[in-house]
Amino acid sequence: MPETTEQMIEYIVEEIVRRPGVKVDEDTPLVSSGLIDSLALVDILLKLEDVTGTHIPAGKVQPKDMDTVRLMFSTAARVGKPRKK
Amino acid sequence: MSKTWLVEAVGISLACLLSWRVSSPRLRQVLFLISSYLFYAGVARWFVGVLVASTLMNYGWGSLLRRRPTAGLLWGGVLVNLLLLGGFKYVPGISASWAQMSPFAALTRIAVPVGISFWTFEALSYLFDVYRDQEIDPSLLEFSLYMAFGPTVLSGPICRLPDMLPQFREARPLEWEDLRHGLQRIWLGIFMMMVARTLGSGLQPGQGVDAGFESTRLGGIDVWLLAIGYGFQLFFDFAGYSHIAIGVARLFGFRLPENFNLPYLSTSPSEFWTRWHMSLSFWIRDYVFLPLATARREVWWRNLSLLISMVIFGLWHKATLVFVIWGAYHGVLLVLHRVWQQTQRRFGFDSTGWFFTPMAWLVTFLAICFGWIFFRAPNSEKAFAMSRAALSPTSYHPPSFALDYYLVVGATLAGYFLVSALRARLGAEDESIFAWIPVELRSGCYAAMLYVLIFLYFVAFQTTQPHAFIYFQF
């Protein structure tokens, strides 16, 4: 598993979900299962920008594109633009 | 009225039978589009022209946007749609405030095309999706059907083209399961709307939620009863209507998005908005809140985005002060919940368990019901007076409504929570909790109850005061 994926999963488990016993992997549904709400989705989107070093225009993203960690990274690859330094 | 509904019921049945015989997807689309336009024209008369104009405009705009996906073109399309919506829906209301000035008097007489808020939001989601590079390439016929789709054109659920397009193009034969499920949903919907009617009108003339909101002397207990009663009236009315829309679509083999999912079992305002009027709530989340909230990184901006999104939610219903307050109130509830979540995290406080979960439910339930005062009150003065009565201990004098009204509300609540708890426990769909009854007996009972309900609704109740579906006004 790439380091960035691990970083993202760790963030979701420890900062967002924070429920004992809940396990998250690359394909765990997060939005559709109700595990995360709209506000948490914003946190995750911003974290994804940091992890991938891109700017992800939210106007190009739908919650279903962020449903699993795997989908998040493919979304970032699809619509993310390199950040201006 | 009953004659119109009878014609529509016969029309739907005929279209259903015809569609079952047609295997070509294109021919089915033509058939559905013609019947959808006839249905809409039957209800909204010449406003069908507005629907066709909006369809053509949005289809053209979408094609342009696909070739040149620029933000300017997107916002141009959004603006045109909002002008159309605002022209019909908001100008008459705003003009009424200045009706004494002659130039505005004529504007108050503009009628609203029924369902315009629903199909305009469907058109907007199409433009947003095209801008987001979604792979959707509808033909004009398919897009027209999406906008005018009979089961949803009047009051939703608000659909998305990426979900509907594959269904329009599918040539799968209809199955017995579609018919069974569709009829069950229609039956359940009619039943729920009858419950809403009973809550609204009461068992005797001059009682019920509708009369209660007109009353001038309300104590704290009365206000809470009215707020809770109205919350359930609105739920049974709109969720019932949604069941019917979903059921009718299913008769033709289409699956629509769900609109309600046990909303009054929510243990937080955030959860409530994933369970109440879901098709609009998710629309606001996807196309308003997320783009807005991620524009800046500061926490205050995220909270402000929540507030703005919920005010837009309120304004979607009507451009009146009470709906702005109702939306803002929910925005504040969501922000408070967010602050509470952060506080819990900071101090490592676990708010689940046998005590905190029921408490969270109770607080959420009362907060949501309190908000209904603003949703239902005829004006802001009345809403504030009722709020004061609900929150002021000195106003808690003995209740002024007749005992049977308390029984109606109590019985409705008991029934709702019993069925909801069963559903939540079994994780089942509405009908599955009765799965233990033999299917032949179930079908017979459903059919008999459906006929009784149809008879009551279309024949017996026509002699009393008419009841309008609440969301038709939006």
XYZ file of C-alpha atoms in Angstrom:
559
model
C 0.000 0.000 0.000
C 1.521 3.401 -0.937
C 2.585 5.647 1.929
C 0.125 8.367 0.938
C -2.762 5.889 1.124
C -1.686 4.784 4.596
C -1.416 8.414 5.653
C -4.953 9.090 4.435
C -6.425 6.016 6.141
C -4.674 6.913 9.399
C -6.108 10.441 9.233
C -9.635 9.182 8.577
C -9.529 6.616 11.382
C -7.872 8.799 14.004
C -9.236 12.263 13.245
C -12.571 11.724 11.535
C -14.231 8.429 12.440
C -12.781 8.036 15.953
C -14.919 5.064 16.833
C -13.409 2.037 18.547
C -13.534 -1.100 16.444
C -14.168 0.640 13.112
C -11.662 -0.489 10.486
C -11.043 1.421 7.289
C -9.205 0.122 4.245
C -8.842 1.371 0.676
C -12.293 0.144 -0.315
C -14.345 0.899 2.795
C -17.406 2.970 1.819
C -17.326 6.147 3.873
C -19.977 8.511 2.499
C -22.563 5.978 1.328
C -22.311 4.048 4.608
C -22.888 7.196 6.674
C -19.522 6.817 8.406
C -18.638 10.427 7.588
C -20.854 13.487 7.213
C -20.654 16.524 4.919
C -18.389 18.513 7.222
C -15.988 15.606 7.586
C -15.967 15.355 3.804
C -14.580 18.889 3.654
C -11.818 17.952 6.135
C -10.954 14.885 4.061
C -10.902 16.833 0.801
C -8.489 19.386 2.271
C -6.302 16.609 3.720
C -6.271 14.907 0.328
C -4.985 18.145 -1.191
C -2.165 18.211 1.356
C -1.266 14.552 0.911
C -1.249 14.689 -2.895
C 0.192 18.205 -3.115
C -2.555 19.245 -5.499
C -5.436 21.674 -5.572
C -8.693 19.789 -6.068
C -11.495 22.065 -7.304
C -14.530 21.061 -5.247
C -16.768 22.111 -8.122
C -15.408 19.101 -10.003
C -15.909 16.591 -7.190
C -18.996 14.754 -6.021
C -19.278 12.900 -2.692
C -19.533 9.613 -4.590
C -16.048 10.353 -5.987
C -14.818 10.401 -2.384
C -16.640 7.322 -1.123
C -13.509 5.191 -0.609
C -9.838 6.023 -0.140
C -9.059 4.395 -3.493
C -11.674 6.606 -5.201
C -10.241 9.687 -3.459
C -6.819 9.162 -4.997
C -8.207 8.450 -8.454
C -10.310 11.626 -8.156
C -7.217 13.620 -7.140
C -5.365 12.194 -10.142
C -8.275 13.053 -12.448
C -9.104 16.622 -11.418
C -6.214 17.711 -9.152
C -3.970 20.514 -10.370
C -0.402 21.099 -9.103
C -0.370 23.654 -6.307
C 1.141 27.072 -6.943
C 4.252 27.549 -4.795
C -60.963 16.854 -8.547
C -61.785 13.171 -8.148
C -62.596 12.966 -11.862
C -59.159 14.381 -12.765
C -57.448 11.919 -10.460
C -59.512 9.074 -11.885
C -58.472 10.049 -15.432
C -54.855 10.186 -14.303
C -55.073 6.802 -12.597
C -56.574 5.265 -15.742
C -53.919 7.058 -17.862
C -51.091 5.719 -15.716
C -52.525 2.198 -15.861
C -52.827 2.373 -19.659
C -49.302 3.774 -20.062
C -48.058 1.035 -17.746
C -49.750 -1.692 -19.791
C -48.495 -0.189 -23.057
C -44.922 0.219 -21.788
C -44.874 -3.424 -20.787
C -45.605 -4.387 -24.388
C -42.958 -2.114 -25.929
C -39.415 -3.476 -26.008
C -37.643 -0.664 -27.919
C -36.084 1.803 -25.415
C -36.553 4.729 -27.833
C -40.224 3.942 -28.354
C -40.687 3.626 -24.591
C -39.027 7.021 -24.140
C -41.434 8.586 -26.662
C -44.383 6.945 -24.930
C -43.273 8.101 -21.472
C -42.537 11.617 -22.674
C -45.959 12.048 -24.292
C -47.741 10.673 -21.216
C -45.574 12.843 -18.909
C -46.411 16.010 -20.849
C -50.115 15.087 -20.913
C -50.013 14.445 -17.180
C -48.267 17.736 -16.455
C -50.567 19.678 -18.796
C -53.544 18.095 -16.993
C -52.327 19.535 -13.701
C -50.506 22.728 -14.740
C -52.286 23.614 -18.037
C -50.304 26.042 -20.206
C -47.321 25.948 -17.845
C -46.255 22.885 -19.776
C -44.865 25.513 -22.200
C -42.564 26.826 -19.432
C -41.337 23.293 -18.791
C -40.634 22.731 -22.503
C -38.871 26.119 -22.786
C -36.700 25.370 -19.741
C -35.905 21.922 -21.168
C -34.798 23.293 -24.552
C -32.781 26.098 -22.955
C -30.950 23.784 -20.561
C -30.300 21.146 -23.200
C -28.766 23.787 -25.475
C -26.771 25.298 -22.609
C -25.524 21.854 -21.593
C -24.335 21.138 -25.145
C -22.453 24.448 -25.191
C -20.950 23.739 -21.780
C -19.769 20.310 -22.915
C -17.816 21.916 -25.759
C -16.504 24.806 -23.593
C -16.595 23.821 -19.894
C -15.833 27.256 -18.455
C -16.988 28.583 -15.086
C -18.466 31.668 -16.793
C -20.700 29.586 -19.025
C -21.766 27.426 -16.072
C -22.722 30.439 -13.954
C -24.526 31.963 -16.931
C -26.701 28.849 -17.113
C -27.244 28.885 -13.354
C -28.264 32.548 -13.493
C -30.784 32.013 -16.303
C -32.363 29.148 -14.362
C -32.505 31.170 -11.155
C -34.084 34.071 -13.046
C -36.738 31.740 -14.429
C -37.362 30.242 -10.998
C -37.283 33.617 -9.277
C -39.542 35.233 -11.871
C -42.326 32.763 -11.257
C -41.775 31.841 -7.646
C -40.301 34.788 -5.800
C -41.400 37.919 -7.699
C -45.127 37.531 -6.808
C -44.341 37.117 -3.107
C -41.893 40.004 -2.991
C -44.216 42.212 -5.037
C -47.026 41.552 -2.570
C -45.060 43.613 -0.030
C -45.270 46.612 -2.363
C -48.652 45.805 -3.897
C -50.016 49.254 -3.037
C -47.589 50.666 -5.605
C -49.249 50.163 -8.983
C -46.244 48.855 -10.974
C -45.921 45.911 -8.595
C -49.626 45.091 -8.268
C -49.740 43.165 -11.550
C -46.728 41.048 -10.567
C -48.554 39.599 -7.574
C -50.892 37.821 -9.983
C -48.140 35.686 -11.554
C -49.007 32.036 -11.023
C -46.342 29.466 -10.167
C -45.873 26.438 -12.437
C -46.285 23.473 -10.116
C -43.015 21.614 -9.548
C -40.814 24.408 -10.965
C -38.453 24.249 -7.958
C -37.995 20.524 -8.459
C -37.360 20.423 -12.202
C -35.255 23.604 -12.175
C -32.950 21.965 -9.622
C -32.799 18.866 -11.834
C -31.762 21.080 -14.751
C -29.118 22.799 -12.595
C -27.646 19.488 -11.492
C -27.340 18.558 -15.195
C -25.335 21.725 -15.899
C -23.113 21.142 -12.857
C -22.545 17.511 -13.854
C -21.603 18.465 -17.416
C -19.166 21.025 -16.001
C -17.732 18.313 -13.733
C -16.914 16.225 -16.834
C -19.480 13.588 -15.992
C -19.882 11.323 -18.974
C -23.484 12.132 -19.793
C -24.607 12.669 -23.339
C -28.406 12.615 -23.396
C -30.355 13.023 -26.600
C -32.958 15.792 -26.575
C -35.642 13.143 -26.166
C -33.886 11.656 -23.116
C -33.250 15.043 -21.523
C -36.867 16.100 -22.093
C -38.027 12.901 -20.413
C -35.647 13.524 -17.497
C -37.132 17.000 -16.949
C -40.776 16.032 -17.428
C -40.695 12.514 -15.981
C -44.290 11.956 -14.830
C -43.758 10.432 -11.377
C -41.359 13.200 -10.280
C -42.358 16.310 -12.231
C -44.739 17.687 -9.591
C -42.845 17.270 -6.327
C -39.758 15.132 -6.790
C -37.807 13.265 -5.564
C -35.174 15.410 -7.303
C -33.349 13.017 -9.634
C -29.903 13.184 -11.245
C -29.417 12.480 -14.926
C -26.483 10.039 -14.413
C -28.860 7.845 -12.377
C -31.815 8.118 -14.764
C -30.115 7.911 -18.162
C -29.062 4.236 -17.943
C -32.626 3.382 -16.891
C -34.131 5.290 -19.826
C -31.835 3.353 -22.173
C -32.342 -0.022 -20.612
C -34.468 -2.534 -22.482
C -35.116 -4.897 -19.636
C -38.480 -6.618 -19.399
C -40.685 -5.634 -16.515
C -40.863 -8.121 -13.723
C -43.577 -9.135 -11.318
C -41.370 -7.785 -8.516
C -41.623 -4.257 -10.006
C -45.406 -4.402 -9.967
C -45.556 -5.847 -6.459
C -43.075 -3.369 -5.014
C -44.621 -0.422 -6.863
C -48.140 -1.181 -5.642
C -46.927 -1.665 -2.083
C -45.188 1.718 -2.133
C -48.289 3.413 -3.574
C -50.478 1.812 -0.948
C -48.112 2.822 1.836
C -47.944 6.376 0.452
C -51.717 6.776 0.305
C -51.985 5.449 3.843
C -49.361 7.903 5.094
C -51.065 10.829 3.366
C -54.320 9.850 5.038
C -52.551 9.962 8.409
C -51.217 13.416 7.497
C -54.703 14.521 6.611
C -56.036 13.305 9.960
C -53.287 15.175 11.811
C -53.925 18.332 9.814
C -57.710 18.406 10.038
C -58.268 16.551 13.306
C -61.151 14.199 13.924
C -63.652 17.006 14.277
C -64.051 20.316 12.424
C -61.919 23.134 13.834
C -59.357 20.793 15.333
C -56.004 19.536 14.212
C -52.712 21.206 13.365
C -54.149 23.526 10.701
C -56.696 25.046 13.066
C -54.198 25.072 15.941
C -51.798 27.333 14.052
C -54.646 29.815 13.552
C -55.417 29.907 17.267
C -54.473 33.124 19.073
C -54.222 31.811 22.651
C -51.562 29.129 22.771
C -49.762 27.948 25.880
C -46.382 26.223 25.956
C -47.846 22.708 25.914
C -50.124 23.616 22.980
C -47.198 24.970 20.986
C -45.070 21.880 21.550
C -47.992 19.658 20.595
C -48.562 21.692 17.433
C -44.861 21.671 16.530
C -44.598 17.907 17.024
C -47.974 17.308 15.344
C -46.982 19.422 12.353
C -43.589 17.693 12.128
C -45.393 14.398 11.750
C -48.075 15.827 9.452
C -45.367 17.138 7.119
C -43.439 13.879 7.309
C -46.447 11.667 6.577
C -47.624 13.982 3.804
C -44.325 14.384 1.958
C -42.878 10.936 2.695
C -46.262 9.479 1.673
C -46.195 11.445 -1.571
C -42.605 10.304 -2.193
C -43.649 6.670 -1.661
C -46.358 7.146 -4.296
C -43.936 8.777 -6.771
C -41.349 6.034 -6.215
C -44.055 3.366 -6.450
C -45.539 4.721 -9.695
C -42.056 4.899 -11.252
C -41.419 1.331 -10.145
C -44.579 0.186 -11.962
C -42.727 1.188 -15.130
C -39.485 -0.436 -13.958
C -37.697 2.782 -12.864
C -35.918 3.138 -9.542
C -35.957 6.625 -8.034
C -33.795 7.925 -5.192
C -35.284 7.610 -1.728
C -36.418 10.812 -0.046
C -36.835 9.821 3.623
C -35.141 7.324 5.903
C -36.561 7.268 9.442
C -35.711 10.951 10.020
C -37.094 11.167 13.542
C -34.699 8.485 14.780
C -31.739 10.815 14.162
C -29.431 11.494 17.076
C -27.897 14.673 15.624
C -28.975 17.516 13.299
C -26.304 16.391 10.857
C -27.791 12.886 10.746
C -31.294 14.319 10.365
C -30.283 16.005 7.104
C -29.105 12.686 5.700
C -32.566 11.263 6.393
C -35.046 14.096 5.623
C -35.916 15.224 2.068
C -32.716 13.473 1.066
C -32.865 14.306 -2.640
C -32.830 18.063 -1.896
C -30.499 17.773 1.084
C -27.891 15.879 -0.969
C -28.376 18.345 -3.826
C -27.542 21.261 -1.518
C -24.593 19.324 -0.090
C -23.141 18.418 -3.502
C -23.723 21.629 -5.450
C -23.729 24.367 -2.792
C -22.069 23.377 0.459
C -19.027 21.416 -0.747
C -17.852 23.905 -3.410
C -18.455 26.765 -0.987
C -16.874 25.197 2.110
C -13.664 24.185 0.329
C -13.100 27.639 -1.160
C -11.221 28.667 2.001
C -9.550 26.692 4.788
C -10.630 28.655 7.866
C -13.097 27.094 10.300
C -15.264 30.218 10.432
C -15.708 30.023 6.665
C -16.821 26.409 6.860
C -19.400 27.308 9.488
C -20.563 30.264 7.417
C -20.872 27.952 4.402
C -23.142 25.703 6.450
C -25.270 28.661 7.402
C -25.491 29.953 3.813
C -26.348 26.464 2.507
C -29.172 26.046 4.996
C -30.570 29.517 4.284
C -30.643 28.543 0.596
C -32.417 25.362 1.685
C -35.035 27.516 3.398
C -35.328 29.909 0.456
C -35.842 26.992 -1.921
C -39.231 26.574 -0.231
C -40.314 30.230 -0.305
C -38.746 33.674 -0.242
C -40.286 34.689 3.064
C -38.712 35.705 6.354
C -39.957 32.614 8.192
C -38.199 30.292 5.736
C -34.979 32.317 5.976
C -35.180 32.011 9.773
C -35.983 28.301 9.533
C -32.964 27.709 7.271
C -30.658 29.833 9.428
C -31.908 28.039 12.555
C -30.880 24.695 11.048
C -27.562 26.182 9.976
C -26.930 27.221 13.584
C -27.940 23.750 14.833
C -25.434 22.152 12.455
C -22.665 24.530 13.521
C -23.424 23.877 17.208
C -23.296 20.148 16.563
C -19.931 20.614 14.860
C -18.596 22.572 17.857
C -19.909 19.850 20.182
C -18.138 17.163 18.112
C -14.857 19.098 18.287
C -15.206 19.599 22.035
C -15.768 15.870 22.482
C -12.624 15.129 20.485
C -10.554 17.628 22.412
C -11.501 16.150 25.791
C -11.792 12.523 24.629
C -15.421 12.431 25.749
C -17.536 9.502 24.518
C -21.185 10.526 24.077
C -22.543 7.103 23.167
C -24.066 4.476 25.451
C -27.367 3.792 27.173
C -27.721 7.311 28.615
C -26.153 9.688 26.101
C -27.617 8.175 22.918
C -31.282 8.543 24.050
C -30.459 12.024 25.329
C -28.923 12.957 21.977
C -32.047 11.644 20.254
C -34.375 13.623 22.542
C -32.476 16.886 22.152
C -32.331 16.436 18.364
C -36.018 15.550 18.128
C -37.145 18.558 20.174
C -34.788 20.923 18.317
C -36.080 19.730 14.929
C -39.718 20.003 16.044
C -39.126 23.480 17.440
C -37.898 24.520 13.991
C -41.208 23.431 12.416
C -42.867 26.406 14.136
C -41.100 28.694 11.657
C -41.774 26.371 8.738
C -45.519 26.343 9.403
C -46.369 29.678 11.042
C -48.190 32.091 8.707
C -45.757 34.935 9.505
C -42.727 35.763 11.617
C -44.749 37.575 14.349
C -46.821 34.474 14.943
C -43.716 32.239 14.838
C -41.908 34.356 17.442
C -44.986 34.513 19.672
C -45.271 30.716 19.540
C -41.538 30.315 20.220
C -41.826 32.556 23.274
C -44.732 30.486 24.559
C -42.785 27.252 24.041
C -39.727 28.549 25.869
C -41.396 30.498 28.656
C -42.274 28.417 31.779
C -45.020 30.872 32.782
C -47.006 30.036 29.661
C -47.405 26.379 30.586
C -51.090 26.557 31.513
C -53.419 23.561 30.971
C -53.642 22.590 27.276
C -56.503 24.121 25.327
C -57.103 21.507 22.630
C -59.703 18.759 22.873
C -58.494 15.460 24.327
C -59.012 13.470 21.118
C -56.450 15.620 19.324
C -53.817 14.672 21.902
C -54.804 11.053 21.344
C -54.396 11.397 17.560
C -50.902 12.873 17.913
C -49.983 10.328 20.614
C -51.222 7.375 18.539
C -49.366 8.662 15.450
C -46.121 9.019 17.393
C -46.511 5.575 18.954
C -47.202 3.997 15.552
C -44.317 5.815 13.883
C -41.748 4.912 16.497
C -42.929 1.294 16.714
C -42.617 0.741 12.946
C -39.375 2.766 12.763
C -37.815 0.783 15.606
C -38.816 -2.467 13.886
C -37.340 -1.290 10.601
C -34.159 -0.026 12.211
C -33.745 -3.283 14.138
C -34.395 -5.518 11.141
C -32.578 -3.207 8.741
C -35.476 -3.870 6.421
C -37.528 -2.029 3.837
C -41.040 -0.938 4.748
C -42.811 -4.041 3.582
C -40.240 -6.552 4.849
C -41.281 -6.196 8.469
C -44.491 -7.953 7.452
C -42.603 -10.686 5.589
C -43.665 -13.349 8.074
C -47.281 -13.120 6.833
C -47.980 -15.544 3.911
C -47.659 -13.672 0.619
C -51.181 -14.535 -0.593
C -52.732 -13.162 2.591
C -50.515 -10.063 2.475
C -51.414 -9.320 -1.143
C -55.120 -9.761 -0.421
C -54.935 -7.441 2.599
C -52.913 -4.825 0.679
C -55.399 -4.875 -2.201
C -58.433 -4.618 0.083
C -56.906 -1.780 2.101
C -55.884 0.024 -1.075
C -59.450 -0.062 -2.373
C -60.804 1.162 0.971
C -58.266 3.993 1.086
C -58.929 5.020 -2.507
C -62.664 4.985 -1.799
C -62.236 7.082 1.355
C -59.861 9.525 -0.281
C -61.610 10.056 -3.581
C -65.240 9.597 -2.582
C -66.027 9.874 1.117
C -63.589 12.660 2.017
C -64.612 14.778 -0.962
C -67.648 15.862 1.021
C -65.498 17.446 3.731
C -62.990 20.263 3.309
C -60.351 19.621 0.618
C -56.806 18.715 1.580
C -53.881 19.907 -0.495
C -50.516 18.144 -0.556
C -48.268 20.513 1.441
C -45.270 20.464 -0.907
C -47.351 21.452 -3.969
C -47.008 25.049 -2.730
C -43.212 24.839 -3.060
